[in-house]
Every structure is written in structure tokens, then in C-alpha cells.
Coordinates of C-alpha atoms and ligand atoms in Angstrom, one line a residue:
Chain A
X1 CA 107.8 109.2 112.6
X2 CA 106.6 106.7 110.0
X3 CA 103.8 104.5 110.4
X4 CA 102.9 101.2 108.9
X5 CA 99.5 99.0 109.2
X6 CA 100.3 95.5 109.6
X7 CA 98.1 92.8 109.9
X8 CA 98.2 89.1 112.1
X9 CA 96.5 86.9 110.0
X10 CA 95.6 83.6 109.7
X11 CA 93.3 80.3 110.9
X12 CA 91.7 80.3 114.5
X13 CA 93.8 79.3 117.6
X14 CA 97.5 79.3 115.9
X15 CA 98.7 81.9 118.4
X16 CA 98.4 85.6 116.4
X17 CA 97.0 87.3 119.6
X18 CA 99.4 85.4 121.6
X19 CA 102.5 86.8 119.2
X20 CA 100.8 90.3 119.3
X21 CA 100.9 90.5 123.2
X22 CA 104.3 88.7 123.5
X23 CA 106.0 91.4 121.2
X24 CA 103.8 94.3 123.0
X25 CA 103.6 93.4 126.4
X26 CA 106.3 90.4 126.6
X27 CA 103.5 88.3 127.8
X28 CA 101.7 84.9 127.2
X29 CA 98.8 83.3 128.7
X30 CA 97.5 79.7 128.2
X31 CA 94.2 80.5 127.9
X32 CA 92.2 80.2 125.2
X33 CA 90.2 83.8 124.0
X34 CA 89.2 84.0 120.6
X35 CA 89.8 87.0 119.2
X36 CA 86.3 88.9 117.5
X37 CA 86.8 91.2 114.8
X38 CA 89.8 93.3 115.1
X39 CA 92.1 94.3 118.0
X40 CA 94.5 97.0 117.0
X41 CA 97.9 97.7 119.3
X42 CA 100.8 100.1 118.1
X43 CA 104.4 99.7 118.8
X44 CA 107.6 101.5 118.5
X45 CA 110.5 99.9 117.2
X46 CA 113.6 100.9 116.4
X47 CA 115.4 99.8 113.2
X48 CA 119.1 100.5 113.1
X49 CA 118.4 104.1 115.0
X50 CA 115.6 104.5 112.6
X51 CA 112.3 104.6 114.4
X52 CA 109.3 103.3 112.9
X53 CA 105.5 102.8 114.7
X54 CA 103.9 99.6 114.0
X55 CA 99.7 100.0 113.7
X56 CA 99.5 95.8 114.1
X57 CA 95.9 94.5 113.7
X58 CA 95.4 91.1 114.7
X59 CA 92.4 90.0 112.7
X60 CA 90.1 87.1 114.4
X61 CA 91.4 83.6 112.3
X62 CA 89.5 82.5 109.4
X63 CA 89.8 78.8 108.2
X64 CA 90.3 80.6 104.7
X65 CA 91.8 83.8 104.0
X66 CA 89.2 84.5 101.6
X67 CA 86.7 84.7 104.8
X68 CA 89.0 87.3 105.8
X69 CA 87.1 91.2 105.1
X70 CA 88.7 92.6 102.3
X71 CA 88.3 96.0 104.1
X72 CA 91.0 94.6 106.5
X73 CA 93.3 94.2 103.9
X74 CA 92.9 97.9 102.2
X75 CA 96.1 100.3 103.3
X76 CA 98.4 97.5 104.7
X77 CA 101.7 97.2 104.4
X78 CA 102.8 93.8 105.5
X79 CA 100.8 90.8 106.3
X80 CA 102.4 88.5 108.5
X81 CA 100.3 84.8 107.8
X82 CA 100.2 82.5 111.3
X83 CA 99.8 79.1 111.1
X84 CA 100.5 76.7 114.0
X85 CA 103.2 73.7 113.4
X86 CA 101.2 71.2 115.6
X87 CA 98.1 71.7 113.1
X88 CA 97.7 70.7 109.9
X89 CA 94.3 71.8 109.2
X90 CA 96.5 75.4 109.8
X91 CA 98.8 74.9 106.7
X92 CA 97.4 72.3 104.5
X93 CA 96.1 74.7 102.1
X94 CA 98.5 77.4 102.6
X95 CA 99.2 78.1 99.0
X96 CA 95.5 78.9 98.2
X97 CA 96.4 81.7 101.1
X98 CA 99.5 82.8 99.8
X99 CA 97.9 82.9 96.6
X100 CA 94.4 85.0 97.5
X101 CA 97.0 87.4 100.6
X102 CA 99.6 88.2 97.2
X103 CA 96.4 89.0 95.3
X104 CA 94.9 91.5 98.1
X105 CA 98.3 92.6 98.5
X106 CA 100.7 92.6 95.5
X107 CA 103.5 94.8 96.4
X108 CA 103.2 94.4 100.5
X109 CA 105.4 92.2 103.0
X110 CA 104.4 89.1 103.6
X111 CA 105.9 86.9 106.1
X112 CA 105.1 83.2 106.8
X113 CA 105.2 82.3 110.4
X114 CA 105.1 78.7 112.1
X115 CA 104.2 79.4 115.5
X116 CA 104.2 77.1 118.6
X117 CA 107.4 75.5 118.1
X118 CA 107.8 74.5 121.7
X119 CA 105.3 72.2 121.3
X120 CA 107.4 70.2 118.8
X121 CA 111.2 68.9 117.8
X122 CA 113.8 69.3 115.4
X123 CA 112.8 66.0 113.4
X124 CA 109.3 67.1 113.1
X125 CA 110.3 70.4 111.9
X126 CA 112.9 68.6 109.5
X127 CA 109.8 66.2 108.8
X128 CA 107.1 69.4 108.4
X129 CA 109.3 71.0 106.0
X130 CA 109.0 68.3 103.4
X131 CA 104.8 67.9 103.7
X132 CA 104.0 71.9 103.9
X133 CA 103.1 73.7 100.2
X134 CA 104.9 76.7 101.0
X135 CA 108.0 77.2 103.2
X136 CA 108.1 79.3 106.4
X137 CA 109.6 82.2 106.5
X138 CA 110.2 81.8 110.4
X139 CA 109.5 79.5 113.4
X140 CA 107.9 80.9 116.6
X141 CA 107.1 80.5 119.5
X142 CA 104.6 83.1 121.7
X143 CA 104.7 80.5 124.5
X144 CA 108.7 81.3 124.6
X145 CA 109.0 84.3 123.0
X146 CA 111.6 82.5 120.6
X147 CA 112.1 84.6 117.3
X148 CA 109.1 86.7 118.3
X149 CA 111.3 90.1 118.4
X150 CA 113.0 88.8 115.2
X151 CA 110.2 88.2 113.4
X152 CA 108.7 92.3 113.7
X153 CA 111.6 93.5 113.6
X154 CA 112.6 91.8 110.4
X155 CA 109.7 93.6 109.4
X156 CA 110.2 96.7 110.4
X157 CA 113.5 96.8 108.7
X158 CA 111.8 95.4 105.4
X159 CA 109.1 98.3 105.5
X160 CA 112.0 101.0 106.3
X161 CA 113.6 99.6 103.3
X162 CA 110.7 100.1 100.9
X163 CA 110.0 103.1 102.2
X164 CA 113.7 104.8 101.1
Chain B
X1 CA 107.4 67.9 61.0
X2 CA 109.5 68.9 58.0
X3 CA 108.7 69.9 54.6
X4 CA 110.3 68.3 51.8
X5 CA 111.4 70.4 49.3
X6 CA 113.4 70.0 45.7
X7 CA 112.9 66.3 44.9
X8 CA 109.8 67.3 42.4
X9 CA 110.5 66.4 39.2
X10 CA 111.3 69.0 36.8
X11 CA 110.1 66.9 34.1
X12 CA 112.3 67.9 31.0
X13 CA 116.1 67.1 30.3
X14 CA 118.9 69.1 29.8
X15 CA 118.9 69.4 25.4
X16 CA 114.8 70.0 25.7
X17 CA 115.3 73.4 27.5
X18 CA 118.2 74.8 26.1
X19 CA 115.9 74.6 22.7
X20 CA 113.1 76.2 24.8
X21 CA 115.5 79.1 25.8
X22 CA 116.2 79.6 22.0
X23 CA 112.5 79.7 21.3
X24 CA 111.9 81.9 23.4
X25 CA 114.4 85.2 22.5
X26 CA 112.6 85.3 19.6
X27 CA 109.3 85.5 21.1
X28 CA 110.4 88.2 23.2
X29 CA 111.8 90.0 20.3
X30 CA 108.2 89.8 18.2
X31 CA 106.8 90.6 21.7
X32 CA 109.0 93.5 21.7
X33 CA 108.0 94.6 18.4
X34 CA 104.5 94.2 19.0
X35 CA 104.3 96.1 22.7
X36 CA 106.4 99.2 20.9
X37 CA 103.3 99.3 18.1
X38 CA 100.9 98.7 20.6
X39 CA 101.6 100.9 23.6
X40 CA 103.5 103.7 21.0
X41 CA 101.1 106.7 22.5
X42 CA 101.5 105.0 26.1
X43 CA 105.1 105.1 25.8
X44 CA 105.0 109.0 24.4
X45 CA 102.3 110.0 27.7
X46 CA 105.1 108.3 29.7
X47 CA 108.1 110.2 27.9
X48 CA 106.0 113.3 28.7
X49 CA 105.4 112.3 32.2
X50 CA 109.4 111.4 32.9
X51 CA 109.9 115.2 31.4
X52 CA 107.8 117.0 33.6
X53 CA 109.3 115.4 37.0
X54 CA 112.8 115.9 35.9
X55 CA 111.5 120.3 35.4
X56 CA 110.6 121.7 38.8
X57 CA 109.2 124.6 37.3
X58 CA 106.8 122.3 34.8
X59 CA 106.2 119.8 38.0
X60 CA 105.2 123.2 40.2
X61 CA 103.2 124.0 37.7
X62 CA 101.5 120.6 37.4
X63 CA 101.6 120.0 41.5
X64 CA 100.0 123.7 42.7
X65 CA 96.7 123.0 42.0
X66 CA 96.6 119.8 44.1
X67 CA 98.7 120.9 46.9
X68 CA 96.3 123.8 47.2
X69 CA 93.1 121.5 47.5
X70 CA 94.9 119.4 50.0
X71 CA 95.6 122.5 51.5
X72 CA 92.0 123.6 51.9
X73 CA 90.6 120.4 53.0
X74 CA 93.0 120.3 55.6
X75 CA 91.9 123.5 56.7
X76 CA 88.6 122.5 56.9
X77 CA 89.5 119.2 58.7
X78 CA 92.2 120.7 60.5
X79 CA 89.9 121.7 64.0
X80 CA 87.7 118.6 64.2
X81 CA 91.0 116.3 64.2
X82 CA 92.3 118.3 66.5
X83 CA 89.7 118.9 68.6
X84 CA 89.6 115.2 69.5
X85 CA 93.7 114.9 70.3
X86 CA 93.2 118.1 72.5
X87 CA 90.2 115.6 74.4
X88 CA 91.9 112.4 74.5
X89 CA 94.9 114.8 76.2
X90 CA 92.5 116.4 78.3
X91 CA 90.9 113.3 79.2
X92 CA 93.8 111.4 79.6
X93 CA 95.0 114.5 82.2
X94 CA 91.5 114.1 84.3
X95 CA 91.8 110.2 84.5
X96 CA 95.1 110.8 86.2
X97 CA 94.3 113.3 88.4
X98 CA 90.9 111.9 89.3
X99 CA 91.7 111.0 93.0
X100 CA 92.8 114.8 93.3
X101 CA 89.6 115.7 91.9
X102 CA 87.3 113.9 94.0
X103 CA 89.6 114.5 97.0
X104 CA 88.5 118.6 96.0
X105 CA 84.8 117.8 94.8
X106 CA 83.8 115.4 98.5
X107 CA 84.3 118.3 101.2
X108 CA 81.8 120.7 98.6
X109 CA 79.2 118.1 97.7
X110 CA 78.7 117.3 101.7
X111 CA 78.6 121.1 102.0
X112 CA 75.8 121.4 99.3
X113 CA 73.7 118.3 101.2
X114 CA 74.5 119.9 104.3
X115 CA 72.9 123.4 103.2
X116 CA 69.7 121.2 102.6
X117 CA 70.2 119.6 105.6
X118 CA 70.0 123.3 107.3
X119 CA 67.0 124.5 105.3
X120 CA 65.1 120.9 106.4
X121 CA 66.3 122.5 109.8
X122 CA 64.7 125.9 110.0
X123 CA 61.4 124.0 109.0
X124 CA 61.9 121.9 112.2
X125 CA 62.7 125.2 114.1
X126 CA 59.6 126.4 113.7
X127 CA 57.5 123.6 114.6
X128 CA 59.3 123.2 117.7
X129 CA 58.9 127.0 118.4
X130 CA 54.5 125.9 117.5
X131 CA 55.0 123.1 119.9
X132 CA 56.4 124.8 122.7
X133 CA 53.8 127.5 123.3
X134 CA 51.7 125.3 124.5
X135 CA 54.4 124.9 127.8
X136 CA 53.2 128.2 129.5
X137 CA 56.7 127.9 132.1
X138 CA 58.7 127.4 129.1
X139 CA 57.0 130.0 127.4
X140 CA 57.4 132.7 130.2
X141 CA 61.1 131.4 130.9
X142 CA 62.5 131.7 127.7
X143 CA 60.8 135.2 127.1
X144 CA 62.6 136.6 130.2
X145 CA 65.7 135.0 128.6
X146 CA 64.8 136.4 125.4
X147 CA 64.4 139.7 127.1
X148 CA 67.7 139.9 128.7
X149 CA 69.6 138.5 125.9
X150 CA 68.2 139.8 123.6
X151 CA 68.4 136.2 121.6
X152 CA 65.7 135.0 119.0
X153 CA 62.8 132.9 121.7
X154 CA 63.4 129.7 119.3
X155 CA 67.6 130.0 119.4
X156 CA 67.0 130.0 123.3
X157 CA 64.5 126.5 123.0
X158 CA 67.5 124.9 120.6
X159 CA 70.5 126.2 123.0
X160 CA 68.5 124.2 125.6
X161 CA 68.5 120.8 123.8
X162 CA 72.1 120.9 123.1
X163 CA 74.6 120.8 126.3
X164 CA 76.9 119.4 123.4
X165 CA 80.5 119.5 123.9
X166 CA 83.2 118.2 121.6
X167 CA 85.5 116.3 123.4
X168 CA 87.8 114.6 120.6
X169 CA 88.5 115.1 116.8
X170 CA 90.5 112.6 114.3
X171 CA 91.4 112.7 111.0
X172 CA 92.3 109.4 110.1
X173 CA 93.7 107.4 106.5
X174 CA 90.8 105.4 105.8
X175 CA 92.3 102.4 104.6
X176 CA 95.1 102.0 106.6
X177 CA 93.2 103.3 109.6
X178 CA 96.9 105.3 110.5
X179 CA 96.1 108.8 112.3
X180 CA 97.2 111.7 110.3
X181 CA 95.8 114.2 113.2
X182 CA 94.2 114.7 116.3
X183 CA 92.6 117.1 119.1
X184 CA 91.7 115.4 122.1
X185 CA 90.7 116.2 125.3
X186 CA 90.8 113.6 127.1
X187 CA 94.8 113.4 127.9
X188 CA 94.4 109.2 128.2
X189 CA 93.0 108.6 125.1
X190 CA 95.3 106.3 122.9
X191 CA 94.7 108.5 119.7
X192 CA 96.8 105.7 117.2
X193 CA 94.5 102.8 118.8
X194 CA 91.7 104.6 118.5
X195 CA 92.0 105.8 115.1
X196 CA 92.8 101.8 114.2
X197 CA 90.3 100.3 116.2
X198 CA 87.4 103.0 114.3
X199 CA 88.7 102.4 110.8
X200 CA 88.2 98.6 111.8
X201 CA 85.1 98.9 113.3
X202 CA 83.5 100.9 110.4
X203 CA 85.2 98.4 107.9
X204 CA 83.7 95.7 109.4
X205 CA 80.1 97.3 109.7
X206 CA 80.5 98.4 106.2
X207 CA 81.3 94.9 104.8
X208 CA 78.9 93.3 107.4
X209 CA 75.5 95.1 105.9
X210 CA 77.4 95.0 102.4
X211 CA 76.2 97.7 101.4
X212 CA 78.3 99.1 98.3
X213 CA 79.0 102.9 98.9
X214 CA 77.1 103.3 102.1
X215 CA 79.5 104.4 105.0
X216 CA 79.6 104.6 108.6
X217 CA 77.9 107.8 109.6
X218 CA 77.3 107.6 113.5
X219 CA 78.3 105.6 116.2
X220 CA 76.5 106.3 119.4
X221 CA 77.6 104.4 123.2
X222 CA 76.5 105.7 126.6
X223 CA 76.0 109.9 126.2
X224 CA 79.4 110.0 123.7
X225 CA 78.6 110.3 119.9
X226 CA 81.0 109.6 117.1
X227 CA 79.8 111.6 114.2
X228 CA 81.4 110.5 110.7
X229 CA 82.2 112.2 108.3
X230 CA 83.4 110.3 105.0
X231 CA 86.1 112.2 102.5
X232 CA 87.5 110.4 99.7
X233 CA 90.8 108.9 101.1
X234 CA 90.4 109.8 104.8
X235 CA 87.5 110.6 107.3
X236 CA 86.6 112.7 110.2
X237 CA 85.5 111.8 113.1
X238 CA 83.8 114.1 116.1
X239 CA 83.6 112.8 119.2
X240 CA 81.2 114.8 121.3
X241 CA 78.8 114.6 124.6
X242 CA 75.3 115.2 125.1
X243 CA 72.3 115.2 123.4
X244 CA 73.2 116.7 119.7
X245 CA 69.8 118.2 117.7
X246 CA 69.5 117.8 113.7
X247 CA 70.4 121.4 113.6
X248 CA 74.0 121.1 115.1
X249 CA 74.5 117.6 113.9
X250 CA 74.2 119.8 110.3
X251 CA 76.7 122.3 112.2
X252 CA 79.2 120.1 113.0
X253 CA 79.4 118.4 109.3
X254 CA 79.1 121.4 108.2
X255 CA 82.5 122.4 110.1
X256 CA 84.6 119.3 109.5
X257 CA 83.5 120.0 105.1
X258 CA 84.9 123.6 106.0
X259 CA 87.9 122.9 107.5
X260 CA 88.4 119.4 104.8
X261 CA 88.8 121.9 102.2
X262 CA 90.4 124.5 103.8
X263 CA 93.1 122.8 105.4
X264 CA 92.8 118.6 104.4
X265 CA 94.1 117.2 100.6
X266 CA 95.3 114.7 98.8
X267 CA 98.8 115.2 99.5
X268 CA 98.6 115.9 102.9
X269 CA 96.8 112.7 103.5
X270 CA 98.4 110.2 101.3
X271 CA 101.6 109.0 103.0
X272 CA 99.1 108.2 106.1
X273 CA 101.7 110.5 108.3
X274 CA 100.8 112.4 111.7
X275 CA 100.9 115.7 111.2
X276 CA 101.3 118.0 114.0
X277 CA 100.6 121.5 111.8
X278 CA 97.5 119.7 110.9
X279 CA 96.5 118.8 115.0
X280 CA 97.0 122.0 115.8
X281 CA 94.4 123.7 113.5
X282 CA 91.8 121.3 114.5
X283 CA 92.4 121.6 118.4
X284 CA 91.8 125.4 116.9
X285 CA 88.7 125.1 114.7
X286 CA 86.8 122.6 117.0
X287 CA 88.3 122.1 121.0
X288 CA 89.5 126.2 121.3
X289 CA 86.2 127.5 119.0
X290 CA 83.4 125.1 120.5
X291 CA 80.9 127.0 118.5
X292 CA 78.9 125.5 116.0
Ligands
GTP1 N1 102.4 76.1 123.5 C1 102.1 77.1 122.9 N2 100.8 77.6 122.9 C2 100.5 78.7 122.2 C3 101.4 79.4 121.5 N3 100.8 80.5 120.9 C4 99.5 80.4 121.3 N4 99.3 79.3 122.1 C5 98.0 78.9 122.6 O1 97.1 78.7 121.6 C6 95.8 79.1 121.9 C7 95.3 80.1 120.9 O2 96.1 81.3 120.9 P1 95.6 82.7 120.4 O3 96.8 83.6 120.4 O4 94.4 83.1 121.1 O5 95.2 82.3 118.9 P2 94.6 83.3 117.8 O6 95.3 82.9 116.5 O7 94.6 84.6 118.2 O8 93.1 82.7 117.7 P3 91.8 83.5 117.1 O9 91.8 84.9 117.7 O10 90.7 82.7 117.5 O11 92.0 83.6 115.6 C8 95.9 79.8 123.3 O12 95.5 78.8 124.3 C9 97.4 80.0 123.5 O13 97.8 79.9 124.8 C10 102.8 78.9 121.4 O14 103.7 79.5 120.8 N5 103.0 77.8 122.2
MG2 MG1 93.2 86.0 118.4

């Protein structure tokens, strides 16, 4: 079976170890625990009868990716980058992300993920898409679970791709 | 911005150089005249010239002598231009195998530190077999031992320090942190998780004490030890119990270097893929053949 590292990245508090455990273990918890240093899970998922194990490391958030240990980056496949739609210290300078996560990862997956959308409404969203630097790849929520399957499975299918 | 071109002034009329035209045929004719008095022997060199290029035989003739000189300096120059193609090839060739090579050269420079290692060892040996007479018990123990088992006295003292067991080996990608194989032990043991959670453990003390090239050797928690051993692309790591001496910390390198060459490369490694064939030779070499 084929293995891929990804990694949960992003600022603090936007819900990547929240997404981790709803995907793993389909479940969410209010509380607040920072994350510190790495937590690595695997999962198996299967991609149009094509299995494929997932390595995910959710990396503790970083105000800037460039905070981030470059050591995390080395081997990865796909980054997916968190940011949380009720914060906008979370996205305001998502290009200068985008821009240093291409740079540690030029050919990889990345996916941008708005997470939390329970917590806001169509016309914010409609409202959030005109302010952010970068559009979203997907909206999430770990609260609900909503496009949390999508979103590493959409993944999944993109890394199966590359790989053939 | 443009360039303007063709409004400049000629400055003379149509009648003024037609007469300039006519002056000027006769010049060339004098001219003419002049050059053929002039350049008569030129002209008969060049006649000669013209009539040795149209003979091959006269133009061999004329043409051996050079070719052969070329010849001989080309001879002469012949190896040291070649020569340096032949390195820029060969170097070229290196700089593209050069993860291959170091993949081959890591496992045999840890075995050359390691044989230091082992002859720091036997030094150590000896002391402790000079500190130990002084323990007359010991002494008398270990001579019965000796007796029956017919075992070097210090062998017996260093058998005694180590109650080591190896529980668990990995060999795992060392970027990606993905497991390429495992022995374990203990049946529980997530061997994926554990394999990502080392690679991000070590990454982070690595970057923590940036220290460029230094690596993650040991990692020590209650009576487990995680020794570390650090190839080019992937590393090893030995998980063991009980108290481990210099001697057999040396051993166990010294095993993971022999079985990194033997049975670990480049290839192998690369795609970051489990491999079972590869798991089964190190439950062999370390779980089934505890010796070190
Ligand atoms: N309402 C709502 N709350 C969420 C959602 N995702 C996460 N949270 C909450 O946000 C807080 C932070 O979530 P975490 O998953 O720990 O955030 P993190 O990105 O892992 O944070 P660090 O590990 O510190 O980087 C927790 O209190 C979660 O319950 C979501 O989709 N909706
Ligand atoms: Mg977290």
C-alpha cells in the first residue's frame, strides 16, 4: 500500500487538531488543547478501490508559516493550510504563507481550508470572499464534520493521481 | 521615438553628378592602368596561387607538409584535451549518482568509527577487569563461572552489566518519517505512528539545538533506549531494555551498519514504501539472533 506524509498546518486555535480527530476518530470536543510540537495519526482511505495510508502530522499553529520547522516540511506530500473564517488575524496575511508553503514545497498538494463555518453565514462567507488574499480551496467545519471527509479524500485522490 | 531618415540634403543637382560620373570612368581607367603596373608581380604570385588550387596533385604537394604538423601537434595535444572531456564526463556521472554514493559510503564510514569505538572498548575492558579484583565475592564468583564456562573472567563481568534485550527495530524514511520496515515485539505497538512521531521528535530536537549536521543519536525514557542510527536518506532505530554498556552500544551500531549495507539502499528506500521482505530480515538479524 502507498503511503503519503501530510501535514495540518497553519496559525493557533483554527481547528487542525480538531479536523485531524474528526476525520480519524469522527469526533469533536470544545475544549481548547494546544497542540505542542507534532502529533502524528495514520489513516486508511480508500480512493475509487484504490487504497492509500495517510501519515497526517498536525503541526502545533504558528502565527507565521515561516515559524513553522523546516524539518517538518522535508518528505511531504500535501500540505493542507487551516485558517479559521471567524479570525482574521488567521488569513490576513495568507499570501505571504502560500507564498513561503509553495517555496518549502514546490511540486506538493496544497489545499486551503476555511474551517469553522458553523460559526458563520452565507453572507459572511459571500462577504469573506471578497476581503481574503487568496481564495479557499474548501469550507469546513470540525464542529460538524461538514466537508471534513471531502476535503482528505480529495486529497487522497490528488496524491493517487500524481503518483500514476 | 522614431528616427528620421532620408530628408538630408544630398547637396548637388541632377547636371553636377552626371559630370561627376563622367569624371570618374576615367579615373578608374588611369587607376586601372596604374594598379596593373603597380601590383604586375602581385597579380603573377596570385595567377600562380589560382594554378596550384585548381591541380590536386600540385595543391597535395603544397598542403602535406602542413597537414602533417597539424597532425603531430594534435597528437601531442590529443590526450590532455581529452583527458579533461573524459573528467567533465566522469564528473558529471558522480554528481548524479552522488545520493547513491553516499547512500553506499554512510553504513562503511559508521563501521570504520565503530571499529574505533570497539578498540576505545577493550581499553575500558580491562580497567573494569583492574577494578573489579578488588570485589573479593565478585572475584571468586565469576572464577567459578569462568571455570564452568570456560568464558574469559572479564566477558563474564560485561555479560553481567548487560540484561539488554531488543525489543523493537525500525527502519524509517527520514524526511517523510513513513516506515519502510519493522520488527517489533511488542504486538501493540503502532509501528506507522511511531516511526512519524520519532522522525518528528528528532526533527524538532535537531532544529531546536540547530546544530547543522548533528543528529539524534539516543533517546533514553524509563529502562527503554532508542539507539539511532543515522544513514543518508533513512535511519535506524533500536529499541532495547536494560542497562546497555559502551561495548554493546558499539555492537548494536555495529549490526544495524552490517545489515544497512547488506540489505538497505537507495532504491529500496526511496519511494518511502513498507516493505515486508525487508521486516522479515530484520525480525531475523536482530529479534530471532539477539546476539550482539
Ligand atoms: N465552532 C467550531 N469550533 C471549532 C471548530 N474547529 C475547532 N474548533 C474549536 O477551536 C478551538 C481550537 O481548536 P484546535 O483544533 O485545538 O486548534 P489547533 O489549530 O489545533 O490549535 P493549535 O494546536 O494550538 O495550533 C477548540 O476549542 C475547538 O473546539 C469548528 O469547526 N467549529
Ligand atoms: Mg492543535
Amino acid at each position: 500500500m502507498i503511503s503519503k506524509k501530510v501535514i495540518l498546518t497553519g496559525s493557533f486555535g483554527v481547528g487542525k487538531t480538531s479536523l485531524f480527530e474528526q476525520f480519524l476518530y469522527s469526533k469533536f470536543s470544545q475544549k481548547y488543547l494546544t497542540t505542542i510540537g507534532v502529533k502524528v495519526d495514520k489513516k486508511v482511505i480508500n480512493v475509487n478501490g484504490k487504497e492509500l495510508s495517510l501519515i497526517i502530522w498536525d503541526i502545533a499553529g504558528e502565527v507565521k508559516q515561516d515559524k513553522v520547522p523546516n524539518s517538518y516540511f522535508l518528505g511531504t506530500s500535501a500540505i493542507i493550510y487551516v485558517f479559521d473564517v471567524t479570525r482574521k488575524s488567521t488569513y490576513e496575511e495568507l499570501d505571504q504563507d502560500i507564498t513561503h508553503l509553495k517555496k518549502m514545497l514546490p511540486n506538493g498538494i496544497t489545499a486551503i481550508v476555511g474551517n469553522k463555518i458553523d460559526l458563520v453565514d452565507e453572507s459572511f462567507l459571500q462577504e469573506l470572499k471578497g476581503n481574503i488574499p487568496v481564495p479557499w480551496d474548501i469550507l469546513t467545519s470540525a464542529k460538524t464534520g461538514e466537508n471534513v471527509e471531502e476535503l482528505f479524500l480529495n486529497i487522497g485522490s490528488q496524491l493517487l493521481n500524481q503518483n500514476t | 521615438m522614431e528616427i528620421q531618415k532620408s530628408n538630408i540634403d544630398p547637396g548637388m543637382d541632377e547636371p553636377s553628378k552626371l559630370a561627376a560620373q563622367h569624371q570618374l570612368s576615367d579615373d578608374a581607367l588611369l587607376f586601372e592602368e596604374l594598379k596593373e603596373t603597380l601590383l604586375h608581380e602581385d597579380r603573377e604570385a596570385l595567377r600562380e596561387l589560382q594554378n596550384i588550387l585548381n591541380q590536386p596533385e600540385k595543391l597535395s604537394q603544397k598542403m602535406s607538409p602542413v597537414l602533417e604538423k597539424r597532425l603531430e601537434d594534435f597528437k601531442e595535444a590529443f590526450p590532455n584535451d581529452y583527458r579533461a572531456i573524459l573528467e567533465k564526463i566522469i564528473s558529471e556521472k558522480l554528481a548524479n549518482s552522488k545520493e547513491e554514493l553516499l547512500e553506499a559510503i554512510y553504513p562503511i564510514m559508521g563501521k570504520l568509527i565503530k571499529k574505533y569505538i570497539a578498540l576505545q572498548f577493550d581499553l575500558l575492558r580491562e580497567r573494569m577487569a583492574m577494578r573489579n579484583q578488588n570485589s573479593i565475592w565478585y572475584k571468586t564468583k565469576t572464577r567459578i563461572r569462568a571455570f564452568f564456562t570456560g568464558t574469559k573472567e572479564s566477558d563474564i563481568i560485561l555479560t553481567d552489566l548487560m540484561d539488554v534485550e531488543i525489543k523493537n527495530v525500525f527502519v524509517i524514511q527520514k524526511n517523510s518519517g513513513l516506515l519502510i520496515a519493522a520488527a517489533i515485539n511488542d504486538a501493540e505497538l503502532h509501528t506507522d505512528l511511531v516511526a512519524g512521531m520519532m522522525t518528528a521528535i528528532k526533527s524538532f530536537a535537531e532544529d531546536a539545538f540547530d546544530r547543522k549536521g548533528a543528529e539524534l543519536e539516543v533517546i533514553t525514557y524509563d529502562n527503554y533506549q532508542l539507539l539511532l542510527e543515522n544513514y543518508y536518506s533513512y535511519y535506524f532505530v533500536v529499541a532495547l531494555t536494560g542497562t546497555i554498556s559502551s561495548h554493546q552500544d558499539a555492537l548494536i551500531h555495529e549490526k544495524m551498519n552490517n545489515f544497512a549495507a547488506r540489505h538497505l539502499n537507495r532504491k529500496k528506500v526511496k519511494d518511502g514504501q513498507f516493505s515486508e521482505a525487508i521486516s522479515k530480515k530484520l525480525k531475523d538479524y536482530f529479534i530471532d539472533n539477539p546476539k550482539v
